[in-house]
Amino acid sequence: MSDTVLREQICNLAKSMFDRGLTGGSTGNISARTSEGGLLVSPTGTSFGRLDPARLSHFDTHGKLVGGDPPTKEMPLHSAFYESRSTAGAVVHLHSCHSVALSMMPDVDPDNFLPPLTPYAIMKLGKVRLLPFFLPGDPAMGDAVRGLAGKRSAVMLANHGPVVAGKDVEAACNAIEELEGTARLALLTRGMNARILTDDQVRDVVERFDVEWDD
Ligand code: ZN
């Protein structure tokens, strides 16, 4: 994919998420690998609803900013995924309402943040790790992601928002939307004794679709 097309795709997908209320104001950030091995990143202080393809932060293969505006303050999160997951072609972070609400619930399993409600969340996200609360922009967030050694494609920052890596921008956006949708289902069905997937059903999904699912 050419850089021009990639720039358009980043801005279009970000706007689509903004328009549907998945992240508001100037929250959320997104990055993607270019065909030359550099990175395009949403600039600091920008809104997902109004990203300018020409002003995305552009890093070369050595991590040097070679064009566009300065990148998001949450760049350490993005770098940590690219450094620890060779398959990462894009990373997206949202301040999405339902997943943040779920992160505040006392009985959530930090190793497997989302309850097994639907097969697609398992297929697209694997197990989502709930990370503790960090101050925004704290490099320790990046260290925490690196500490997962590339075993997780999706993490949830407590009281803040999800971060998801994918093979490309579309895959990363689809996966983070699945995360938010599943968190919403979890809140909607909370305390209602809903029939969640059984351990055997989860195992079948993991095996059939070759999901990364470390035990
Ligand atoms: Zn954030």
mmCIF file of C-alpha atoms and ligand atoms in Angstrom:
data_model
loop_
_atom_site.group_PDB
_atom_site.id
_atom_site.type_symbol
_atom_site.label_atom_id
_atom_site.label_comp_id
_atom_site.label_asym_id
_atom_site.label_seq_id
_atom_site.Cartn_x
_atom_site.Cartn_y
_atom_site.Cartn_z
ATOM 1 C CA MET A 1 0.000 0.000 0.000
ATOM 2 C CA SER A 2 1.360 3.449 -0.875
ATOM 3 C CA ASP A 3 1.917 6.001 1.907
ATOM 4 C CA THR A 4 -0.746 8.233 0.378
ATOM 5 C CA VAL A 5 -3.373 5.505 0.562
ATOM 6 C CA LEU A 6 -2.240 4.493 4.067
ATOM 7 C CA ARG A 7 -2.498 8.111 5.293
ATOM 8 C CA GLU A 8 -6.068 8.317 3.938
ATOM 9 C CA GLN A 9 -6.978 4.977 5.472
ATOM 10 C CA ILE A 10 -5.686 5.981 8.939
ATOM 11 C CA CYS A 11 -7.688 9.229 8.872
ATOM 12 C CA ASN A 12 -10.857 7.612 7.479
ATOM 13 C CA LEU A 13 -10.915 4.806 10.037
ATOM 14 C CA ALA A 14 -10.157 7.228 12.888
ATOM 15 C CA LYS A 15 -13.009 9.499 11.768
ATOM 16 C CA SER A 16 -15.377 6.549 11.543
ATOM 17 C CA MET A 17 -14.593 5.605 15.154
ATOM 18 C CA PHE A 18 -14.934 9.224 16.285
ATOM 19 C CA ASP A 19 -18.268 9.606 14.491
ATOM 20 C CA ARG A 20 -19.626 6.549 16.289
ATOM 21 C CA GLY A 21 -18.580 7.849 19.715
ATOM 22 C CA LEU A 22 -15.803 5.301 20.252
ATOM 23 C CA THR A 23 -13.412 8.018 21.414
ATOM 24 C CA GLY A 24 -14.190 11.716 21.902
ATOM 25 C CA GLY A 25 -12.517 15.103 21.963
ATOM 26 C CA SER A 26 -8.801 14.846 21.294
ATOM 27 C CA THR A 27 -8.514 11.346 22.792
ATOM 28 C CA GLY A 28 -7.314 8.219 21.013
ATOM 29 C CA ASN A 29 -4.236 7.665 18.902
ATOM 30 C CA ILE A 30 -3.322 5.457 15.983
ATOM 31 C CA SER A 31 -0.148 4.387 14.194
ATOM 32 C CA ALA A 32 0.787 2.171 11.256
ATOM 33 C CA ARG A 33 3.904 0.771 9.604
ATOM 34 C CA THR A 34 4.695 2.203 6.184
ATOM 35 C CA SER A 35 5.785 -0.002 3.296
ATOM 36 C CA GLU A 36 9.382 1.210 3.855
ATOM 37 C CA GLY A 37 9.330 0.145 7.537
ATOM 38 C CA GLY A 38 8.769 3.611 9.029
ATOM 39 C CA LEU A 39 5.739 4.708 11.014
ATOM 40 C CA LEU A 40 2.837 7.106 10.522
ATOM 41 C CA VAL A 41 1.334 8.306 13.826
ATOM 42 C CA SER A 42 -1.513 10.609 14.830
ATOM 43 C CA PRO A 43 -0.062 13.889 16.144
ATOM 44 C CA THR A 44 -0.372 15.076 19.737
ATOM 45 C CA GLY A 45 -3.525 17.013 20.641
ATOM 46 C CA THR A 46 -5.453 15.987 17.517
ATOM 47 C CA SER A 47 -9.013 14.720 17.289
ATOM 48 C CA PHE A 48 -9.846 11.409 15.582
ATOM 49 C CA GLY A 49 -12.639 13.320 13.859
ATOM 50 C CA ARG A 50 -10.282 15.738 12.123
ATOM 51 C CA LEU A 51 -6.931 14.050 11.390
ATOM 52 C CA ASP A 52 -5.120 15.591 8.414
ATOM 53 C CA PRO A 53 -3.410 12.976 6.205
ATOM 54 C CA ALA A 54 -0.638 15.452 5.327
ATOM 55 C CA ARG A 55 0.219 16.232 8.961
ATOM 56 C CA LEU A 56 0.540 12.739 10.439
ATOM 57 C CA SER A 57 3.846 12.304 12.290
ATOM 58 C CA HIS A 58 6.207 10.397 10.004
ATOM 59 C CA PHE A 59 9.090 8.373 11.475
ATOM 60 C CA ASP A 60 11.793 6.731 9.378
ATOM 61 C CA THR A 61 13.090 3.199 9.963
ATOM 62 C CA HIS A 62 15.515 4.528 12.613
ATOM 63 C CA GLY A 63 12.691 6.094 14.647
ATOM 64 C CA LYS A 64 13.596 9.651 13.631
ATOM 65 C CA LEU A 65 10.742 12.132 13.048
ATOM 66 C CA VAL A 66 11.139 13.139 9.412
ATOM 67 C CA GLY A 67 7.820 14.849 8.701
ATOM 68 C CA GLY A 68 4.479 16.033 10.014
ATOM 69 C CA ASP A 69 3.563 17.293 13.485
ATOM 70 C CA PRO A 70 4.982 15.933 16.796
ATOM 71 C CA PRO A 71 3.441 12.538 17.686
ATOM 72 C CA THR A 72 0.977 11.583 20.398
ATOM 73 C CA LYS A 73 2.254 11.675 23.975
ATOM 74 C CA GLU A 74 1.278 8.018 24.182
ATOM 75 C CA MET A 75 3.946 7.055 21.636
ATOM 76 C CA PRO A 76 5.731 4.757 24.189
ATOM 77 C CA LEU A 77 2.679 2.483 24.110
ATOM 78 C CA HIS A 78 2.836 2.184 20.343
ATOM 79 C CA SER A 79 6.611 1.663 20.263
ATOM 80 C CA ALA A 80 6.336 -1.101 22.861
ATOM 81 C CA PHE A 81 3.980 -3.088 20.643
ATOM 82 C CA TYR A 82 6.141 -2.711 17.524
ATOM 83 C CA GLU A 83 9.254 -3.688 19.503
ATOM 84 C CA SER A 84 7.713 -6.751 21.118
ATOM 85 C CA ARG A 85 5.475 -8.026 18.295
ATOM 86 C CA SER A 86 7.064 -8.536 14.912
ATOM 87 C CA THR A 87 3.603 -9.065 13.385
ATOM 88 C CA ALA A 88 2.334 -5.623 14.482
ATOM 89 C CA GLY A 89 1.557 -3.453 11.459
ATOM 90 C CA ALA A 90 -0.689 -0.995 13.286
ATOM 91 C CA VAL A 91 -1.637 0.019 16.848
ATOM 92 C CA VAL A 92 -4.818 1.785 17.992
ATOM 93 C CA HIS A 93 -5.714 3.258 21.384
ATOM 94 C CA LEU A 94 -9.143 4.609 22.341
ATOM 95 C CA HIS A 95 -10.794 6.166 25.371
ATOM 96 C CA SER A 96 -13.889 4.050 24.771
ATOM 97 C CA CYS A 97 -16.650 4.251 27.383
ATOM 98 C CA HIS A 98 -17.685 0.654 28.017
ATOM 99 C CA SER A 99 -14.234 -0.908 28.177
ATOM 100 C CA VAL A 100 -13.098 1.822 30.585
ATOM 101 C CA ALA A 101 -16.179 1.206 32.744
ATOM 102 C CA LEU A 102 -15.508 -2.539 32.776
ATOM 103 C CA SER A 103 -11.888 -1.889 33.837
ATOM 104 C CA MET A 104 -13.215 -0.319 37.057
ATOM 105 C CA MET A 105 -15.230 -3.356 38.125
ATOM 106 C CA PRO A 106 -13.819 -5.132 41.182
ATOM 107 C CA ASP A 107 -14.184 -8.723 40.001
ATOM 108 C CA VAL A 108 -12.539 -8.516 36.567
ATOM 109 C CA ASP A 109 -9.804 -11.103 35.880
ATOM 110 C CA PRO A 110 -6.653 -9.070 35.073
ATOM 111 C CA ASP A 111 -5.241 -11.899 32.957
ATOM 112 C CA ASN A 112 -8.418 -12.295 30.881
ATOM 113 C CA PHE A 113 -10.207 -8.966 31.017
ATOM 114 C CA LEU A 114 -13.174 -9.845 28.778
ATOM 115 C CA PRO A 115 -15.585 -12.608 29.820
ATOM 116 C CA PRO A 116 -16.061 -15.252 27.075
ATOM 117 C CA LEU A 117 -19.317 -13.946 25.608
ATOM 118 C CA THR A 118 -18.840 -14.266 21.838
ATOM 119 C CA PRO A 119 -16.420 -16.173 19.592
ATOM 120 C CA TYR A 120 -15.279 -13.105 17.643
ATOM 121 C CA ALA A 121 -13.770 -11.367 20.665
ATOM 122 C CA ILE A 122 -11.700 -14.490 21.315
ATOM 123 C CA MET A 123 -10.710 -14.809 17.633
ATOM 124 C CA LYS A 124 -9.756 -11.185 17.114
ATOM 125 C CA LEU A 125 -8.193 -10.364 20.497
ATOM 126 C CA GLY A 126 -7.036 -13.517 22.242
ATOM 127 C CA LYS A 127 -6.788 -12.922 25.985
ATOM 128 C CA VAL A 128 -6.831 -9.223 26.861
ATOM 129 C CA ARG A 129 -4.527 -8.290 29.741
ATOM 130 C CA LEU A 130 -5.729 -5.627 32.182
ATOM 131 C CA LEU A 131 -2.773 -3.425 33.109
ATOM 132 C CA PRO A 132 -2.788 -1.192 36.204
ATOM 133 C CA PHE A 133 -3.404 2.546 36.177
ATOM 134 C CA PHE A 134 -0.532 4.713 34.900
ATOM 135 C CA LEU A 135 -0.235 8.453 34.565
ATOM 136 C CA PRO A 136 -0.868 9.401 30.893
ATOM 137 C CA GLY A 137 2.355 9.313 28.907
ATOM 138 C CA ASP A 138 4.247 7.421 31.651
ATOM 139 C CA PRO A 139 6.991 5.363 29.935
ATOM 140 C CA ALA A 140 6.198 2.623 32.477
ATOM 141 C CA MET A 141 3.126 1.849 30.338
ATOM 142 C CA GLY A 142 5.453 0.902 27.509
ATOM 143 C CA ASP A 143 7.544 -1.207 29.883
ATOM 144 C CA ALA A 144 4.416 -3.043 31.017
ATOM 145 C CA VAL A 145 3.485 -3.846 27.397
ATOM 146 C CA ARG A 146 7.049 -4.931 26.619
ATOM 147 C CA GLY A 147 6.902 -7.169 29.709
ATOM 148 C CA LEU A 148 4.204 -9.225 28.018
ATOM 149 C CA ALA A 149 6.883 -10.295 25.548
ATOM 150 C CA GLY A 150 4.645 -10.079 22.551
ATOM 151 C CA LYS A 151 2.226 -12.675 23.888
ATOM 152 C CA ARG A 152 -0.725 -10.308 23.855
ATOM 153 C CA SER A 153 -2.074 -8.247 20.965
ATOM 154 C CA ALA A 154 -4.499 -6.345 23.195
ATOM 155 C CA VAL A 155 -4.192 -4.701 26.584
ATOM 156 C CA MET A 156 -6.577 -2.637 28.674
ATOM 157 C CA LEU A 157 -5.155 0.284 30.657
ATOM 158 C CA ALA A 158 -7.234 0.487 33.852
ATOM 159 C CA ASN A 159 -9.396 3.632 34.143
ATOM 160 C CA HIS A 160 -8.001 4.816 30.783
ATOM 161 C CA GLY A 161 -8.618 2.746 27.632
ATOM 162 C CA PRO A 162 -7.716 -0.208 25.425
ATOM 163 C CA VAL A 163 -4.651 -0.550 23.178
ATOM 164 C CA VAL A 164 -4.695 -3.101 20.354
ATOM 165 C CA ALA A 165 -2.131 -4.140 17.752
ATOM 166 C CA GLY A 166 -3.053 -5.747 14.424
ATOM 167 C CA LYS A 167 -1.371 -6.847 11.233
ATOM 168 C CA ASP A 168 -2.648 -3.678 9.538
ATOM 169 C CA VAL A 169 -4.780 -0.628 10.341
ATOM 170 C CA GLU A 170 -8.049 -2.250 9.414
ATOM 171 C CA ALA A 171 -7.359 -5.360 11.523
ATOM 172 C CA ALA A 172 -6.318 -3.270 14.540
ATOM 173 C CA CYS A 173 -9.451 -1.085 14.271
ATOM 174 C CA ASN A 174 -11.745 -4.093 13.832
ATOM 175 C CA ALA A 175 -10.183 -5.757 16.872
ATOM 176 C CA ILE A 176 -10.463 -2.733 19.154
ATOM 177 C CA GLU A 177 -14.112 -2.290 18.113
ATOM 178 C CA GLU A 178 -14.697 -5.928 19.069
ATOM 179 C CA LEU A 179 -13.096 -5.209 22.458
ATOM 180 C CA GLU A 180 -15.350 -2.230 23.101
ATOM 181 C CA GLY A 181 -18.450 -4.103 21.884
ATOM 182 C CA THR A 182 -17.714 -7.070 24.122
ATOM 183 C CA ALA A 183 -17.130 -4.812 27.126
ATOM 184 C CA ARG A 184 -20.516 -3.275 26.390
ATOM 185 C CA LEU A 185 -22.145 -6.720 26.300
ATOM 186 C CA ALA A 186 -20.404 -7.588 29.571
ATOM 187 C CA LEU A 187 -21.878 -4.505 31.239
ATOM 188 C CA LEU A 188 -25.330 -5.072 29.705
ATOM 189 C CA THR A 189 -25.477 -8.634 31.010
ATOM 190 C CA ARG A 190 -23.725 -7.988 34.306
ATOM 191 C CA GLY A 191 -25.458 -9.570 37.300
ATOM 192 C CA MET A 192 -28.035 -11.281 35.040
ATOM 193 C CA ASN A 193 -26.577 -14.790 35.181
ATOM 194 C CA ALA A 194 -26.034 -14.721 31.405
ATOM 195 C CA ARG A 195 -24.932 -17.958 29.687
ATOM 196 C CA ILE A 196 -21.308 -17.287 28.798
ATOM 197 C CA LEU A 197 -19.283 -19.638 26.580
ATOM 198 C CA THR A 198 -18.160 -22.791 28.395
ATOM 199 C CA ASP A 199 -14.470 -23.692 28.775
ATOM 200 C CA ASP A 200 -14.952 -26.355 26.061
ATOM 201 C CA GLN A 201 -16.544 -23.855 23.680
ATOM 202 C CA VAL A 202 -13.686 -21.404 24.269
ATOM 203 C CA ARG A 203 -11.158 -24.177 23.652
ATOM 204 C CA ASP A 204 -12.924 -25.112 20.382
ATOM 205 C CA VAL A 205 -12.746 -21.495 19.153
ATOM 206 C CA VAL A 206 -9.070 -21.193 20.133
ATOM 207 C CA GLU A 207 -8.167 -24.434 18.323
ATOM 208 C CA ARG A 208 -10.328 -23.941 15.232
ATOM 209 C CA PHE A 209 -9.100 -20.405 14.596
ATOM 210 C CA ASP A 210 -5.533 -20.834 15.846
ATOM 211 C CA VAL A 211 -5.875 -18.099 18.467
ATOM 212 C CA GLU A 212 -2.912 -16.994 20.634
ATOM 213 C CA TRP A 213 -4.249 -18.101 24.021
ATOM 214 C CA ASP A 214 -1.494 -18.690 26.546
ATOM 215 C CA ASP A 215 -2.668 -20.491 29.699
HETATM 216 ZN ZN ZN B 1 -5.049 7.485 26.296
#
